[in-house]
Short mmCIF file of C-alpha atoms and ligand atoms in Angstrom, two decimals:
data_model
loop_
_atom_site.label_atom_id
_atom_site.label_comp_id
_atom_site.label_asym_id
_atom_site.label_seq_id
_atom_site.Cartn_x
_atom_site.Cartn_y
_atom_site.Cartn_z
CA MET A 1 31.21 12.58 30.89
CA THR A 2 33.24 9.71 29.59
CA ARG A 3 31.20 7.24 31.92
CA ILE A 4 28.00 8.64 31.15
CA HIS A 5 28.99 8.86 27.30
CA CYS A 6 29.62 5.00 27.44
CA ILE A 7 26.32 4.21 29.23
CA ILE A 8 24.46 6.44 26.80
CA THR A 9 26.10 4.98 23.94
CA GLY A 10 25.34 1.50 25.39
CA ILE A 11 21.75 2.38 25.74
CA LEU A 12 21.68 4.06 22.27
CA SER A 13 23.36 0.72 20.87
CA ILE A 14 20.48 -1.50 22.55
CA ALA A 15 17.95 0.74 21.23
CA PHE A 16 19.18 1.09 17.89
CA SER A 17 20.18 -2.54 17.35
CA LEU A 18 16.75 -3.50 18.38
CA SER A 19 15.29 -1.14 15.99
CA HIS A 20 17.24 -2.68 12.99
CA ALA A 21 14.48 -4.85 11.71
CA GLN A 22 11.20 -3.79 10.35
CA GLU A 23 10.83 -1.92 13.57
CA LEU A 24 8.96 1.34 13.48
CA TYR A 25 10.74 4.30 14.61
CA THR A 26 8.17 6.96 14.62
CA PRO A 27 5.85 6.77 17.92
CA ALA A 28 2.32 6.37 17.04
CA PRO A 29 0.62 10.06 16.95
CA LYS A 30 -1.18 10.63 20.35
CA PRO A 31 -4.82 11.29 20.83
CA GLN A 32 -4.51 14.95 21.65
CA PRO A 33 -3.93 17.47 18.88
CA ARG A 34 -0.82 18.11 17.47
CA ILE A 35 -0.53 20.75 14.80
CA ASN A 36 2.11 20.54 12.27
CA GLY A 37 3.05 22.08 9.00
CA PRO A 38 5.30 24.95 7.88
CA LEU A 39 5.86 28.12 10.11
CA VAL A 40 5.93 30.20 7.05
CA TYR A 41 3.52 30.05 4.11
CA GLY A 42 3.76 32.14 1.00
CA CYS A 43 0.79 33.50 -1.24
CA ARG A 44 0.27 36.10 -3.53
CA PRO A 45 -2.36 38.86 -2.88
CA GLY A 46 -5.81 38.50 -4.29
CA HIS A 47 -5.39 34.90 -5.29
CA PRO A 48 -7.58 31.95 -4.34
CA PHE A 49 -5.87 30.66 -1.10
CA LEU A 50 -6.29 27.32 0.35
CA TYR A 51 -4.65 25.77 3.02
CA ARG A 52 -5.65 22.57 5.41
CA ILE A 53 -4.08 22.89 8.67
CA PRO A 54 -2.06 19.76 9.30
CA CYS A 55 -3.13 18.45 12.71
CA GLN A 56 -2.64 15.05 14.23
CA GLY A 57 -5.13 13.78 17.06
CA GLU A 58 -8.56 12.08 17.45
CA ARG A 59 -11.33 13.61 15.58
CA PRO A 60 -13.32 15.56 16.03
CA VAL A 61 -10.83 18.50 16.40
CA SER A 62 -12.01 22.02 16.49
CA PHE A 63 -9.85 24.81 15.31
CA THR A 64 -9.77 28.39 16.02
CA ILE A 65 -7.38 31.21 14.67
CA LYS A 66 -6.16 34.59 16.11
CA GLY A 67 -5.10 37.04 13.55
CA LEU A 68 -6.47 35.60 10.57
CA PRO A 69 -6.40 38.36 7.81
CA SER A 70 -9.32 39.64 6.14
CA GLY A 71 -10.49 37.77 3.02
CA LEU A 72 -9.58 34.27 4.79
CA SER A 73 -12.23 31.96 6.61
CA LEU A 74 -11.44 29.02 8.84
CA ASP A 75 -13.80 25.84 8.94
CA PRO A 76 -13.53 25.06 12.39
CA ALA A 77 -14.23 21.52 11.87
CA THR A 78 -11.96 20.80 8.93
CA GLY A 79 -9.27 23.27 9.70
CA ILE A 80 -9.46 24.28 5.98
CA ILE A 81 -8.42 27.92 5.73
CA SER A 82 -9.77 29.27 2.31
CA GLY A 83 -10.70 32.53 0.73
CA ASN A 84 -8.40 35.16 -1.14
CA ALA A 85 -5.01 36.04 -0.20
CA PRO A 86 -4.58 39.51 1.84
CA VAL A 87 -2.91 42.46 0.66
CA GLN A 88 0.98 42.50 0.63
CA GLY A 89 2.20 42.00 4.18
CA GLU A 90 3.12 39.49 6.75
CA TYR A 91 0.40 37.78 8.97
CA GLU A 92 1.33 36.22 12.02
CA ILE A 93 -1.54 34.02 13.03
CA LEU A 94 -1.77 31.51 16.00
CA ILE A 95 -3.81 28.35 15.29
CA LYS A 96 -5.28 26.50 17.99
CA ALA A 97 -6.95 22.84 18.06
CA VAL A 98 -8.89 21.44 20.74
CA ASN A 99 -10.20 17.69 20.81
CA ALA A 100 -11.70 15.48 23.72
CA LYS A 101 -8.04 14.58 24.77
CA GLY A 102 -6.29 17.99 24.77
CA LYS A 103 -5.20 20.84 22.84
CA ASP A 104 -2.41 22.30 21.09
CA GLN A 105 -1.46 25.85 19.28
CA ARG A 106 1.05 26.68 16.65
CA LYS A 107 2.20 29.87 15.06
CA LEU A 108 2.10 30.34 11.30
CA LYS A 109 3.30 33.21 9.45
CA ILE A 110 1.48 33.95 6.04
CA ILE A 111 3.47 36.10 3.68
CA SER A 112 1.58 37.54 1.07
CA GLY A 113 3.87 38.65 -1.49
CA ASP A 114 5.39 37.52 -4.63
CA LYS A 115 6.96 34.25 -3.42
CA LEU A 116 5.45 30.82 -3.25
CA ALA A 117 6.77 27.49 -1.91
CA LEU A 118 8.57 29.11 0.98
CA THR A 119 9.08 25.55 2.42
CA PRO A 120 9.56 22.75 0.19
CA PRO A 121 6.37 21.29 -1.43
CA MET A 122 4.88 18.29 0.02
CA GLY A 123 2.65 15.98 -1.64
CA TRP A 124 2.18 12.87 -3.85
CA ASN A 125 2.66 12.30 -7.42
CA HIS A 126 1.51 9.44 -9.51
CA TRP A 127 4.52 8.46 -11.66
CA TYR A 128 6.22 5.78 -9.86
CA ALA A 129 2.99 3.83 -8.85
CA HIS A 130 0.71 4.03 -11.90
CA TYR A 131 2.76 5.37 -14.87
CA ASP A 132 0.50 5.17 -17.99
CA ARG A 133 -2.13 3.52 -16.19
CA ILE A 134 -3.47 6.80 -14.11
CA THR A 135 -6.94 7.56 -14.15
CA ASP A 136 -9.23 10.26 -12.55
CA ALA A 137 -10.35 7.86 -9.98
CA MET A 138 -6.87 6.89 -9.00
CA MET A 139 -6.30 10.57 -8.45
CA ARG A 140 -9.42 10.88 -6.36
CA GLU A 141 -8.52 7.99 -4.44
CA ALA A 142 -5.04 9.45 -3.59
CA ALA A 143 -6.67 12.34 -2.46
CA ASP A 144 -8.86 10.48 -0.20
CA VAL A 145 -5.90 8.61 1.22
CA MET A 146 -4.00 11.33 1.85
CA ILE A 147 -6.41 12.53 4.36
CA SER A 148 -7.71 9.02 5.65
CA SER A 149 -3.89 7.62 6.19
CA GLY A 150 -2.88 10.70 8.11
CA MET A 151 -0.43 12.13 5.57
CA ALA A 152 -2.23 15.28 5.20
CA ASP A 153 -2.14 15.84 8.81
CA ALA A 154 1.76 15.32 8.94
CA GLY A 155 1.91 18.17 6.15
CA TYR A 156 1.43 16.44 2.62
CA GLN A 157 -0.60 18.80 0.50
CA TYR A 158 -0.43 18.49 -3.26
CA VAL A 159 -2.07 15.66 -5.25
CA ASN A 160 -0.11 15.69 -8.59
CA ILE A 161 -0.85 14.03 -11.78
CA ASP A 162 2.39 13.10 -14.02
CA ASP A 163 2.53 12.13 -17.60
CA CYS A 164 -0.35 10.32 -19.57
CA TRP A 165 -3.41 12.42 -18.71
CA ALA A 166 -3.70 13.72 -22.11
CA ASN A 167 -4.17 11.90 -25.47
CA ALA A 168 -1.21 10.56 -27.31
CA PRO A 169 -1.08 9.84 -31.39
CA ASN A 170 0.00 6.30 -30.53
CA ASN A 171 -0.27 4.28 -27.58
CA ASN A 172 -0.90 0.61 -26.69
CA ASP A 173 -3.75 1.89 -24.57
CA LYS A 174 -6.13 2.78 -27.57
CA LEU A 175 -8.30 4.58 -24.84
CA ARG A 176 -5.41 7.06 -24.49
CA VAL A 177 -5.04 7.83 -28.21
CA GLY A 178 -7.16 10.42 -29.71
CA PRO A 179 -6.99 14.12 -30.99
CA LEU A 180 -4.50 15.86 -29.05
CA ARG A 181 -6.13 19.40 -29.38
CA ASP A 182 -9.97 20.49 -29.95
CA GLU A 183 -10.77 23.15 -32.71
CA LYS A 184 -9.86 25.95 -30.56
CA GLY A 185 -6.18 24.46 -29.84
CA ASN A 186 -7.16 23.28 -26.23
CA MET A 187 -5.48 20.12 -25.05
CA ILE A 188 -7.91 17.56 -24.62
CA PRO A 189 -7.73 15.06 -21.89
CA ASN A 190 -8.05 11.33 -22.40
CA HIS A 191 -10.88 8.91 -21.72
CA PHE A 192 -9.53 8.43 -18.13
CA PHE A 193 -10.03 12.04 -17.20
CA PRO A 194 -13.52 12.97 -18.18
CA ASP A 195 -13.68 16.12 -15.88
CA MET A 196 -10.48 18.16 -14.92
CA HIS A 197 -12.37 20.79 -13.28
CA GLY A 198 -14.31 18.29 -11.32
CA LEU A 199 -11.20 16.61 -10.19
CA THR A 200 -9.63 19.66 -8.89
CA ASP A 201 -12.91 20.71 -7.33
CA TYR A 202 -12.78 17.32 -5.53
CA ILE A 203 -9.22 17.66 -4.50
CA HIS A 204 -9.67 21.24 -3.09
CA SER A 205 -12.86 20.35 -1.35
CA LEU A 206 -10.54 18.26 0.84
CA GLY A 207 -8.59 21.31 1.36
CA LEU A 208 -5.66 19.72 -0.69
CA LYS A 209 -3.83 21.04 -3.83
CA ALA A 210 -3.77 19.69 -7.25
CA GLY A 211 -0.94 19.26 -9.80
CA ILE A 212 -0.45 18.72 -13.55
CA TYR A 213 2.34 17.97 -16.04
CA SER A 214 3.15 19.21 -19.33
CA SER A 215 6.28 19.45 -21.51
CA PRO A 216 7.71 22.43 -23.37
CA GLY A 217 8.11 19.87 -26.27
CA PRO A 218 5.81 18.90 -29.03
CA TYR A 219 5.13 15.59 -26.85
CA THR A 220 5.79 14.49 -23.41
CA CYS A 221 8.25 11.79 -22.39
CA ALA A 222 5.76 9.12 -22.62
CA GLY A 223 4.57 10.46 -25.94
CA PHE A 224 1.52 12.48 -24.90
CA THR A 225 0.36 15.88 -26.03
CA GLY A 226 3.08 18.73 -24.89
CA SER A 227 2.81 22.63 -24.95
CA TYR A 228 5.11 23.48 -27.72
CA ASN A 229 3.46 26.59 -29.57
CA HIS A 230 0.53 26.52 -27.00
CA GLU A 231 2.22 27.66 -24.02
CA GLU A 232 -0.04 30.45 -23.19
CA GLN A 233 -3.16 28.47 -24.00
CA ASP A 234 -2.29 25.48 -22.07
CA ALA A 235 -1.21 27.73 -18.92
CA HIS A 236 -4.59 29.33 -19.16
CA GLN A 237 -6.32 26.03 -19.25
CA PHE A 238 -4.59 24.69 -16.18
CA THR A 239 -5.40 27.65 -14.53
CA SER A 240 -9.02 27.58 -15.63
CA TRP A 241 -9.26 23.92 -14.56
CA GLY A 242 -7.87 25.08 -11.24
CA PHE A 243 -4.36 23.38 -10.87
CA ASP A 244 -1.79 24.65 -8.25
CA PHE A 245 1.29 23.16 -9.47
CA LEU A 246 2.94 22.57 -12.77
CA LYS A 247 5.61 20.00 -13.58
CA TYR A 248 7.21 20.98 -16.88
CA ASP A 249 9.16 18.30 -18.24
CA TRP A 250 11.76 18.83 -20.90
CA CYS A 251 11.30 15.65 -23.03
CA SER A 252 10.99 16.04 -26.69
CA TYR A 253 11.86 19.89 -26.52
CA GLY A 254 15.51 19.00 -27.40
CA ALA A 255 14.31 18.43 -31.10
CA ILE A 256 13.72 22.24 -31.23
CA PRO A 257 16.66 24.31 -30.43
CA THR A 258 18.81 21.49 -31.90
CA GLU A 259 16.88 21.94 -35.36
CA GLY A 260 15.65 18.32 -35.16
CA LYS A 261 12.44 16.64 -36.44
CA TRP A 262 9.07 15.85 -35.40
CA ASP A 263 5.90 14.56 -36.71
CA ASP A 264 2.30 14.16 -35.80
CA LYS A 265 2.70 10.66 -35.17
CA GLY A 266 4.51 11.40 -31.95
CA VAL A 267 8.05 10.90 -33.24
CA THR A 268 10.69 13.47 -32.48
CA SER A 269 14.51 13.25 -33.25
CA GLU A 270 17.18 15.87 -32.01
CA GLY A 271 19.16 17.67 -34.57
CA ASN A 272 23.05 18.35 -34.38
CA LYS A 273 22.97 21.91 -33.32
CA LYS A 274 24.89 22.36 -29.76
CA LEU A 275 22.43 23.75 -27.31
CA THR A 276 23.55 26.98 -25.43
CA LEU A 277 22.45 28.10 -21.79
CA GLU A 278 19.83 30.34 -23.57
CA ASP A 279 18.41 27.30 -25.25
CA PHE A 280 17.97 25.42 -22.13
CA GLN A 281 16.54 28.47 -20.29
CA LEU A 282 14.22 29.61 -22.92
CA PRO A 283 11.08 27.02 -22.34
CA TYR A 284 11.33 27.33 -18.87
CA GLN A 285 11.62 31.41 -18.97
CA LYS A 286 8.77 31.40 -21.30
CA MET A 287 6.20 29.36 -19.34
CA GLY A 288 7.62 30.71 -15.80
CA ALA A 289 6.66 34.05 -17.02
CA ILE A 290 3.20 32.90 -18.31
CA ILE A 291 2.71 30.94 -14.86
CA ARG A 292 3.27 34.09 -13.05
CA SER A 293 0.98 36.23 -15.04
CA GLN A 294 -1.81 33.81 -13.79
CA ASP A 295 -4.35 34.89 -11.30
CA ARG A 296 -3.75 31.79 -9.47
CA ASP A 297 -0.76 30.80 -7.20
CA ILE A 298 0.95 27.80 -9.23
CA VAL A 299 4.08 26.19 -8.08
CA PHE A 300 6.26 25.66 -10.94
CA ASN A 301 8.42 22.61 -10.81
CA LEU A 302 11.27 22.38 -13.64
CA CYS A 303 12.30 19.04 -14.78
CA GLN A 304 15.07 18.69 -17.04
CA TYR A 305 17.32 16.36 -15.15
CA GLY A 306 19.95 19.02 -14.02
CA MET A 307 21.08 19.88 -17.55
CA SER A 308 23.12 22.98 -17.81
CA GLU A 309 23.52 23.30 -14.16
CA VAL A 310 19.69 24.26 -13.69
CA TRP A 311 20.22 25.16 -9.88
CA LYS A 312 22.09 28.28 -10.90
CA TRP A 313 19.29 29.59 -12.88
CA GLY A 314 15.94 27.54 -12.13
CA GLY A 315 15.02 30.37 -9.64
CA SER A 316 15.44 33.29 -12.12
CA VAL A 317 13.26 31.76 -14.72
CA GLY A 318 10.34 31.33 -12.16
CA GLY A 319 10.90 27.82 -11.11
CA HIS A 320 10.19 27.00 -7.29
CA SER A 321 12.23 23.66 -7.54
CA TRP A 322 14.05 21.82 -10.40
CA ARG A 323 15.39 18.51 -10.72
CA THR A 324 18.83 18.04 -10.21
CA GLY A 325 19.17 14.69 -12.05
CA GLY A 326 17.79 12.11 -14.19
CA ASP A 327 14.91 9.69 -13.01
CA LEU A 328 15.66 8.51 -9.33
CA GLY A 329 13.51 5.27 -10.06
CA PHE A 330 16.52 4.16 -12.07
CA GLU A 331 18.99 5.00 -9.31
CA LEU A 332 17.29 3.92 -6.24
CA ASP A 333 20.45 1.88 -5.10
CA ARG A 334 22.25 5.17 -5.02
CA ILE A 335 20.43 7.43 -2.82
CA PHE A 336 23.12 8.20 -0.51
CA ASP A 337 25.48 9.60 -3.41
CA ILE A 338 22.40 11.42 -4.88
CA ALA A 339 21.74 13.38 -1.54
CA ILE A 340 25.46 14.00 -1.18
CA ARG A 341 25.81 15.27 -4.53
CA ASN A 342 22.70 17.43 -4.05
CA THR A 343 24.53 19.09 -0.95
CA GLN A 344 27.14 20.54 -3.79
CA TYR A 345 24.37 22.62 -5.11
CA ARG A 346 23.37 23.75 -1.47
CA GLN A 347 23.94 27.33 -1.75
CA TYR A 348 20.76 27.41 -4.39
CA SER A 349 18.53 26.03 -1.90
CA LYS A 350 16.45 28.90 -0.34
CA PRO A 351 12.96 29.77 0.33
CA GLY A 352 10.95 29.79 -2.91
CA GLU A 353 13.77 27.72 -4.78
CA TRP A 354 14.56 24.21 -4.03
CA ASN A 355 16.68 21.50 -5.39
CA ASP A 356 14.66 18.54 -6.33
CA PRO A 357 16.63 15.32 -6.34
CA ASP A 358 13.10 13.61 -7.34
CA TYR A 359 10.40 11.52 -5.44
CA ILE A 360 10.30 9.38 -2.24
CA GLN A 361 9.98 5.91 -3.54
CA ILE A 362 8.94 3.61 -0.96
CA GLY A 363 6.15 1.07 -0.26
CA TRP A 364 4.32 0.01 -3.38
CA ILE A 365 6.19 1.15 -6.41
CA GLY A 366 6.47 0.09 -10.02
CA ASN A 367 9.56 -0.96 -11.70
CA ALA A 368 10.81 2.25 -13.40
CA GLY A 369 12.23 0.49 -16.38
CA LYS A 370 9.28 -1.52 -17.13
CA MET A 371 6.74 1.11 -16.01
CA GLY A 372 5.59 -1.96 -13.80
CA ALA A 373 2.67 -2.65 -11.61
CA PRO A 374 3.41 -1.56 -8.11
CA GLU A 375 5.41 -4.19 -5.99
CA LEU A 376 6.43 -3.80 -2.41
CA THR A 377 9.99 -2.09 -2.30
CA LYS A 378 12.97 -4.27 -1.46
CA MET A 379 14.82 -1.44 -0.08
CA PRO A 380 15.82 -2.45 3.44
CA ALA A 381 13.67 -0.87 6.30
CA SER A 382 16.62 1.27 7.79
CA MET A 383 17.76 2.72 4.31
CA GLN A 384 14.07 3.94 3.95
CA TYR A 385 14.59 5.99 7.19
CA ALA A 386 17.92 6.90 5.93
CA TYR A 387 16.28 8.09 2.48
CA MET A 388 13.79 10.20 4.14
CA SER A 389 16.14 11.69 6.56
CA LEU A 390 18.64 12.58 3.78
CA TRP A 391 15.68 14.41 1.67
CA CYS A 392 14.70 16.23 4.83
CA LEU A 393 18.25 17.53 5.41
CA ILE A 394 18.83 18.64 1.97
CA ALA A 395 15.46 20.54 2.17
CA SER A 396 14.12 18.50 -0.78
CA PRO A 397 10.46 18.44 -1.85
CA LEU A 398 8.98 15.60 -0.31
CA VAL A 399 6.49 14.16 -2.74
CA TYR A 400 5.78 10.58 -2.35
CA SER A 401 5.33 8.31 -5.28
CA GLY A 402 4.18 4.92 -4.32
CA ASP A 403 0.52 3.15 -4.61
CA MET A 404 -1.69 5.33 -2.11
CA SER A 405 -4.16 2.42 -2.04
CA LYS A 406 -1.61 0.10 -0.68
CA LEU A 407 -0.07 2.28 1.87
CA ASP A 408 1.01 0.25 4.72
CA LYS A 409 1.97 0.88 8.37
CA PHE A 410 5.68 0.85 8.09
CA THR A 411 5.60 3.35 4.86
CA LEU A 412 3.30 5.88 6.61
CA ASN A 413 5.86 5.32 9.67
CA VAL A 414 8.72 6.52 7.50
CA LEU A 415 6.46 9.24 5.75
CA CYS A 416 4.86 10.98 8.41
CA ASN A 417 7.17 11.68 11.38
CA PRO A 418 6.44 15.31 12.10
CA GLU A 419 9.59 16.10 14.03
CA VAL A 420 11.68 14.79 10.88
CA ILE A 421 9.63 16.61 8.41
CA ASP A 422 10.35 19.78 10.43
CA VAL A 423 13.71 19.40 9.53
CA ASP A 424 12.63 19.51 6.05
CA GLN A 425 10.32 22.51 6.34
CA ASP A 426 12.54 24.80 8.33
CA PRO A 427 12.00 28.41 7.52
CA LEU A 428 15.72 28.90 6.98
CA GLY A 429 15.45 26.52 3.87
CA GLU A 430 19.38 25.56 4.08
CA CYS A 431 20.43 22.40 2.68
CA GLY A 432 22.87 20.50 4.89
CA ILE A 433 26.54 19.88 4.72
CA VAL A 434 28.13 16.73 4.72
CA ILE A 435 30.98 15.61 7.20
CA GLU A 436 32.84 12.57 6.11
CA LYS A 437 33.67 9.97 8.98
CA GLN A 438 35.28 6.58 8.99
CA GLN A 439 34.75 4.15 6.06
CA ASN A 440 31.03 4.11 4.75
CA CYS A 441 29.93 6.83 7.40
CA PHE A 442 29.32 10.63 7.31
CA LEU A 443 27.15 13.20 9.00
CA MET A 444 24.77 15.54 7.32
CA VAL A 445 24.34 18.84 9.31
CA LYS A 446 21.80 21.29 8.65
CA ASN A 447 21.26 24.61 10.35
CA LEU A 448 17.74 25.18 11.72
CA SER A 449 15.97 28.59 11.91
CA ASP A 450 15.82 28.54 15.84
CA GLY A 451 19.75 28.01 16.14
CA SER A 452 19.65 24.39 17.04
CA LYS A 453 21.15 21.98 14.14
CA ALA A 454 19.66 18.70 12.67
CA VAL A 455 22.24 16.04 12.25
CA GLY A 456 21.87 12.94 10.41
CA LEU A 457 24.61 9.88 11.29
CA PHE A 458 24.76 7.76 8.35
CA ASN A 459 26.17 4.55 7.77
CA ARG A 460 26.28 3.15 4.16
CA GLY A 461 27.80 -0.11 5.47
CA LYS A 462 26.21 -3.57 5.85
CA THR A 463 26.80 -3.60 9.51
CA PRO A 464 25.83 -1.34 12.41
CA VAL A 465 28.58 0.93 13.38
CA GLU A 466 29.23 3.47 15.90
CA VAL A 467 29.57 7.17 14.57
CA THR A 468 30.49 10.28 16.54
CA ALA A 469 29.31 13.60 16.08
CA ASP A 470 31.94 15.93 17.42
CA TRP A 471 30.90 19.56 18.58
CA LYS A 472 34.03 20.93 17.08
CA ASP A 473 33.03 19.82 13.42
CA LEU A 474 29.75 20.99 14.15
CA LYS A 475 30.93 24.33 15.42
CA LEU A 476 29.09 23.99 18.69
CA SER A 477 30.68 24.27 22.36
CA GLY A 478 29.32 23.28 25.71
CA LYS A 479 26.54 21.02 27.10
CA LYS A 480 23.66 20.53 24.62
CA LEU A 481 20.50 18.91 24.80
CA VAL A 482 20.22 16.05 22.16
CA ARG A 483 16.88 14.60 20.98
CA ASP A 484 16.49 11.69 18.51
CA LEU A 485 14.14 12.77 16.13
CA TRP A 486 12.92 9.57 14.69
CA HIS A 487 12.05 8.26 18.12
CA GLN A 488 10.90 11.59 19.57
CA ASN A 489 12.83 11.37 22.68
CA ASP A 490 15.43 13.46 24.46
CA LEU A 491 18.54 11.72 24.86
CA GLY A 492 20.04 14.12 27.58
CA LYS A 493 22.55 16.55 27.69
CA PHE A 494 25.91 15.88 25.97
CA ASN A 495 29.41 17.86 26.10
CA GLY A 496 31.89 17.82 23.21
CA GLN A 497 30.31 14.96 21.33
CA ILE A 498 27.56 12.13 20.86
CA THR A 499 28.21 8.79 19.59
CA ALA A 500 25.22 6.42 18.40
CA THR A 501 25.40 2.93 16.86
CA VAL A 502 23.82 3.53 13.37
CA PRO A 503 22.05 0.58 11.85
CA ALA A 504 23.28 -1.07 8.67
CA GLU A 505 22.41 1.30 5.76
CA GLY A 506 20.77 3.49 7.90
CA VAL A 507 20.29 6.54 10.05
CA VAL A 508 20.21 8.06 13.32
CA MET A 509 18.67 11.43 13.20
CA LEU A 510 19.42 13.97 15.78
CA LYS A 511 18.57 17.60 16.55
CA ILE A 512 21.15 19.24 18.77
CA ILE A 513 19.16 22.08 20.68
CA LYS A 514 20.41 25.46 21.00
C1 GLA B 1 10.50 12.08 -17.36
C2 GLA B 1 10.67 12.59 -15.78
C3 GLA B 1 9.76 11.65 -14.87
C4 GLA B 1 8.23 11.47 -15.40
C5 GLA B 1 8.47 10.82 -16.73
C6 GLA B 1 7.21 10.83 -17.45
O1 GLA B 1 11.20 10.60 -17.28
O2 GLA B 1 11.74 12.72 -15.48
O3 GLA B 1 9.65 12.11 -13.66
O4 GLA B 1 7.55 12.59 -15.39
O5 GLA B 1 9.21 11.60 -17.52
O6 GLA B 1 7.13 10.40 -18.65
#
């Protein structure tokens, strides 16, 4: 075994040192169909249902489904399933895809009940690319690119507007200034969002889902209209516009329970009253209950930066995910620490309830401090693979937040490896654990539903280093088949341990198969 181990380690070293530059880890998708996406999908009975089967491979692809419950129908050419969610129950369907080059099939369990987001939500959010420059046209473009780039074929689904879509009382961009609400009290979108329903219709026509953003405070973080005292009305409006996702961002809400001040010019200040747990929970409880009462499946994303240990109660107030910290755009040099910190909250990660360490910021992103125009990230290539691996191993929502109009081959290669994404989307919903190794190195180990383990070997140092995963640390024994998930190839059978050379500031991500 030692000799084999050395040979394999040698091969791995060569492979991984070659791959250190801007090399693409993920092999190009094959021409034949490969169905991706989660193995379980939650919906609520009677509500509108929309699911575009993620499937790689040359078009045209023709789809069929065995066991599709009544109320749902499939467009065989696009793979879009739509209709109304079936009566409460579990429905095992078998999806088949055929094209000129081959075929594939994959099971999906549709669980119609009271839970959504049974696997971490995947999609795109505009914030770190377009900040206060976002327009309806950019949202539509993002949806188009989600399809044309192949991101949707790998499982990305939500196209989410962040802040700055409404009017503000004050803003440098006068086209974003205007009345906050109409005479009936309905929120008014700004000049750049002339037709919210038209926008969600467009996103839905592609089989994708649409997300929106508000704050429980009088104003959002960028000073736009918030939902304070209009919660019910705004939730109804978001529903009637056709949104499927709400990010609810604390922002100016602090002024309310602290008995602070706010005016109609967008100025708010907090008072001195100390906040209690109930104060932190109240706005989310309130909106959570309203969202649940809508005749629409709306994923509820809490954004309050991890205050008051939100992971302990985010699920109980109706949240499907909650930010565990501040804005990651200010801390992109700390992705390893942040992922490790998130493993401390691992017991709160489960189907329908996810810790959210914030978006994937690679490719073209704008400087968070300056709300700058998108520029190509300076993050080392190897670290971008590590970033994606960490987010998958902690079962984070996978929400890309870079400029979709500038998506390049490398960025897509990081974002769209279905075997890596499968780790994130695993139905168990477990967050990995950390096993410290030698200086600068650690493993992150995640149990998967088929009894296998996903293991990330991470190196935070500036030079490549050999890292060993020992079976005893992983609670494994005997000979195991090991697969390299980024390169999508089997490395062979290993007994007792595996060693790989991990690139500087990078990862080797393995699946140790049951
Ligand atoms: C906060 C949130 C960010 C983003 C901005 C918008 O900072 O944490 O994710 O939504 O507000 O203003």
